[in-house]
XYZ file of C-alpha atoms in Angstrom:
304
model
C 251.602 -5.084 30.476
C 255.308 -5.708 28.190
C 252.744 -5.433 25.354
C 251.662 -2.435 26.563
C 255.043 -0.334 26.625
C 255.668 -1.331 23.451
C 252.869 0.002 21.701
C 253.021 3.102 23.327
C 256.403 3.928 22.634
C 256.106 2.739 19.064
C 253.363 5.280 18.855
C 255.149 7.607 20.338
C 258.104 7.406 17.994
C 256.093 7.381 14.849
C 254.296 10.935 16.476
C 258.300 12.244 16.608
C 258.628 10.939 12.752
C 256.561 13.021 11.511
C 257.119 15.835 13.731
C 260.980 15.632 13.043
C 260.167 15.691 8.483
C 257.501 18.435 9.486
C 259.918 20.638 11.313
C 262.948 19.574 9.294
C 260.801 20.982 5.962
C 260.133 24.275 8.140
C 264.318 24.527 8.934
C 264.766 23.508 5.493
C 262.940 26.476 4.072
C 262.846 29.547 6.802
C 266.430 28.945 9.248
C 268.467 27.649 5.414
C 269.022 30.814 3.765
C 269.218 28.822 -0.192
C 266.046 27.121 0.677
C 264.114 29.740 1.823
C 265.796 32.227 -1.329
C 264.639 29.463 -3.671
C 260.931 29.199 -1.994
C 260.452 33.231 -1.996
C 260.889 33.233 -5.912
C 258.371 30.257 -6.635
C 255.841 32.817 -4.507
C 257.121 35.889 -5.724
C 256.124 34.149 -9.196
C 252.815 33.895 -8.432
C 250.128 36.394 -9.611
C 248.346 37.373 -6.827
C 251.194 37.719 -4.670
C 252.612 39.961 -7.454
C 249.356 41.957 -7.315
C 249.391 42.726 -3.641
C 253.118 43.589 -3.807
C 251.827 46.228 -6.224
C 249.366 47.675 -4.553
C 252.015 48.318 -1.245
C 254.397 49.943 -3.764
C 251.782 51.581 -5.226
C 250.577 53.262 -1.945
C 254.127 53.273 0.016
C 256.528 54.140 -3.001
C 255.337 55.412 -5.606
C 252.719 58.001 -4.950
C 254.870 59.498 -2.880
C 257.792 59.473 -5.325
C 255.531 60.691 -7.684
C 254.367 63.818 -5.576
C 257.443 64.740 -4.445
C 258.790 64.116 -8.219
C 255.970 66.191 -9.360
C 256.709 69.292 -7.204
C 260.237 69.404 -8.564
C 259.149 69.280 -12.265
C 256.302 71.913 -11.382
C 258.983 74.459 -9.844
C 261.160 73.987 -13.549
C 258.321 74.075 -15.711
C 257.049 77.821 -16.718
C 253.642 79.733 -15.234
C 252.314 78.881 -19.307
C 253.528 74.614 -18.794
C 251.676 74.346 -15.231
C 248.926 72.305 -17.107
C 251.376 69.919 -18.200
C 251.791 69.114 -14.581
C 249.406 65.842 -14.284
C 250.169 64.302 -17.457
C 254.243 64.757 -15.832
C 253.312 63.591 -13.063
C 250.905 59.989 -14.842
C 253.907 59.551 -16.595
C 256.227 59.438 -13.621
C 253.965 56.949 -12.097
C 253.010 55.123 -14.852
C 257.504 54.434 -15.798
C 257.651 54.028 -11.912
C 255.404 51.758 -10.908
C 255.732 49.011 -13.660
C 259.196 49.019 -13.169
C 259.097 48.579 -9.576
C 256.348 46.219 -10.214
C 258.190 43.899 -12.553
C 261.495 43.441 -10.846
C 259.636 41.177 -7.929
C 258.630 38.520 -10.751
C 262.500 39.075 -12.059
C 265.020 36.888 -12.380
C 266.971 39.871 -11.475
C 265.446 39.821 -8.154
C 268.888 40.256 -5.534
C 269.548 36.805 -3.881
C 270.656 39.601 -0.252
C 267.044 40.965 -0.524
C 265.716 37.513 -0.064
C 268.555 36.908 2.475
C 267.608 39.776 4.374
C 263.872 38.892 4.199
C 264.983 35.707 5.730
C 266.635 36.676 8.529
C 263.514 39.380 9.773
C 261.410 36.240 9.576
C 263.883 33.722 11.607
C 264.437 36.187 13.972
C 260.525 37.243 14.236
C 260.378 40.744 13.002
C 258.317 41.636 10.265
C 259.779 41.414 6.571
C 260.386 44.262 5.047
C 261.956 44.537 0.915
C 263.996 47.713 0.495
C 262.847 48.792 -2.322
C 265.807 51.160 -3.158
C 268.444 47.895 -2.998
C 266.183 46.114 -5.053
C 265.707 48.694 -7.874
C 269.800 49.421 -7.914
C 270.674 45.962 -8.010
C 268.247 44.756 -11.153
C 269.412 48.083 -13.226
C 272.975 46.913 -12.692
C 272.091 43.692 -14.379
C 269.549 44.820 -16.747
C 268.487 48.169 -17.271
C 264.723 48.893 -17.081
C 264.846 51.538 -19.945
C 263.579 55.123 -18.747
C 263.137 53.784 -15.132
C 267.164 53.708 -14.509
C 266.972 57.680 -14.377
C 264.077 57.368 -11.290
C 266.041 55.443 -9.286
C 267.932 58.577 -7.338
C 264.383 59.773 -6.223
C 263.719 56.115 -3.985
C 265.332 56.844 -0.499
C 267.810 54.318 0.478
C 265.746 53.524 3.812
C 262.381 53.080 2.213
C 260.985 49.997 1.845
C 257.597 47.535 2.208
C 256.396 45.932 4.336
C 255.244 42.194 3.571
C 254.526 41.027 6.584
C 254.073 41.028 9.918
C 253.874 38.884 13.757
C 250.464 40.898 13.327
C 248.855 39.655 10.338
C 250.148 35.550 10.721
C 251.031 34.968 14.312
C 250.061 31.499 14.152
C 252.768 31.596 10.452
C 255.565 33.096 13.274
C 254.836 30.752 16.657
C 255.159 27.579 14.010
C 257.986 28.460 12.484
C 259.888 29.075 15.611
C 258.828 26.232 17.438
C 258.904 23.815 14.146
C 262.878 25.792 14.125
C 264.089 23.850 17.441
C 261.610 21.486 17.397
C 263.656 18.724 14.875
C 266.412 18.106 16.981
C 264.801 17.112 20.265
C 261.852 15.436 18.431
C 264.775 13.135 16.084
C 266.407 12.043 19.703
C 263.315 11.362 21.367
C 261.631 9.303 17.808
C 265.226 7.021 18.275
C 265.161 6.881 21.863
C 261.498 5.507 22.133
C 261.973 3.602 19.172
C 264.691 1.338 20.428
C 263.171 0.900 23.748
C 260.237 -0.315 21.731
C 262.645 -2.816 20.359
C 264.800 -3.675 23.197
C 261.202 -4.530 25.217
C 259.866 -6.381 21.993
C 259.795 -9.881 21.431
C 258.994 -9.466 17.880
C 261.286 -7.122 17.192
C 260.142 -6.983 13.326
C 256.487 -6.778 14.208
C 257.022 -3.625 16.103
C 258.989 -2.186 13.142
C 256.170 -2.780 11.127
C 254.053 -1.155 12.978
C 255.941 1.744 13.908
C 256.324 1.986 9.596
C 252.479 1.949 9.029
C 251.661 3.867 12.158
C 253.700 6.918 10.302
C 252.617 6.160 7.186
C 248.612 6.754 8.434
C 250.229 10.098 10.048
C 251.320 11.536 7.422
C 248.575 10.645 5.244
C 246.419 12.729 8.147
C 248.589 15.681 7.563
C 247.884 15.734 3.736
C 244.409 15.665 5.086
C 245.025 18.741 7.536
C 246.941 20.380 5.320
C 243.920 21.871 3.319
C 241.819 22.375 6.130
C 244.316 24.282 8.166
C 243.910 27.065 5.719
C 241.045 28.933 6.650
C 242.073 29.092 10.433
C 245.619 30.167 9.417
C 244.389 32.361 7.322
C 241.936 34.375 9.257
C 243.893 36.632 10.814
C 245.246 38.318 7.805
C 243.785 41.207 6.305
C 241.239 41.305 3.623
C 243.539 43.077 1.535
C 246.484 40.757 1.476
C 244.320 37.925 1.681
C 244.773 36.994 -1.835
C 248.408 36.925 -1.519
C 248.739 35.273 1.927
C 245.941 32.715 0.408
C 248.658 32.496 -2.567
C 251.690 31.926 -0.024
C 249.607 29.606 1.569
C 249.581 27.316 -1.706
C 252.998 27.425 -2.375
C 254.043 26.654 1.467
C 251.476 23.742 1.402
C 252.604 21.986 -1.925
C 256.191 21.937 -0.718
C 255.482 20.594 2.593
C 252.773 17.918 0.544
C 255.464 16.727 -1.476
C 258.035 16.191 1.267
C 255.296 14.819 3.085
C 254.627 12.361 0.174
C 258.631 11.121 0.302
C 257.942 10.622 4.587
C 255.049 8.157 3.534
C 257.104 6.301 0.700
C 259.663 5.701 2.839
C 257.506 4.312 6.058
C 255.334 2.389 2.992
C 258.479 0.946 1.912
C 259.663 -0.434 5.328
C 256.282 -1.782 6.004
C 255.936 -3.835 3.048
C 259.786 -4.989 3.734
C 259.301 -6.084 7.083
C 255.801 -7.402 5.791
C 258.253 -9.609 3.360
C 260.544 -11.223 5.327
C 258.266 -11.779 8.464
C 256.312 -13.893 5.988
C 259.650 -15.565 4.587
C 260.443 -16.236 8.069
C 256.994 -17.730 8.679
C 257.292 -20.428 5.583
C 260.697 -21.173 6.662
C 258.987 -22.103 9.851
C 256.858 -23.881 8.901
C 259.128 -26.200 7.023
C 261.903 -26.074 9.611
C 260.753 -29.842 10.924
C 259.851 -31.475 7.598
C 263.781 -30.294 6.547
C 265.250 -31.173 10.067
C 264.250 -34.705 10.220
C 264.914 -35.548 6.550
C 263.899 -38.652 4.397
C 262.932 -41.515 5.732
C 265.928 -44.498 5.961
C 265.602 -47.127 3.601
C 267.266 -50.366 6.011
C 267.980 -52.954 3.395
C 268.030 -56.841 4.759
C 269.572 -59.285 2.619
C 267.518 -62.507 1.767
C 267.240 -65.409 4.064
C 268.525 -69.014 3.075
């Protein structure tokens, strides 16, 4: 019975270790602003994400603004020049569209906008980027030519919805759970491992079993990451499937690296305990001989 309880506590502690590691990763890239900004810049550097952002910008921002600008410009043109209205709209659309689409991939993308997106994701709200804020910050740091003169055409409250709970409900649920899970699973991991060590007659063997179990679970997480891609992206709209896949690729890559470090640490602990146990076994094997010492020699005087 004691052996069963020790084994059960060891397995529970190893599972909690993997869950705590994954939850800490989510906390690092969602709840921590610096980590989120760093990860968001990696995501925005993906070509599929830039293309998707460009299409959303074109549909929700560029086309309405260009239409408004074209109407204003056409009103200023004399009747004989009204035929140039399509050319004016095309030029405005090209300049404004290229300028807006180039900002997410540049270093000028403001940290404040990404921090705002982090707060929205962490609180379960749709992630919306304000393009007026982005473009104003970008033009202040690095003017982008004629586009800077068109920034006044952007309303202050206009933005692009990047992600909503309806688009990726599993992603929001997972991040919400993992943000609060790391502390409780960490405490449970320590408590169960301590209980297993107290009950075990061979604590070193228990630690080795715990480390080996954690290594196996880490390998299972690495295997599950590519397999979970289809289920995570099942609710994404076809138009944003490429961008969502790129985002998942970046996040899965970061989690894979994080889990590899966990696997390496658990493997080091397992190897260290195995070598320590081997040294103890050799010491016990030679202990009786060493304790008895060499046979004593008695010198007797010769008889006369």
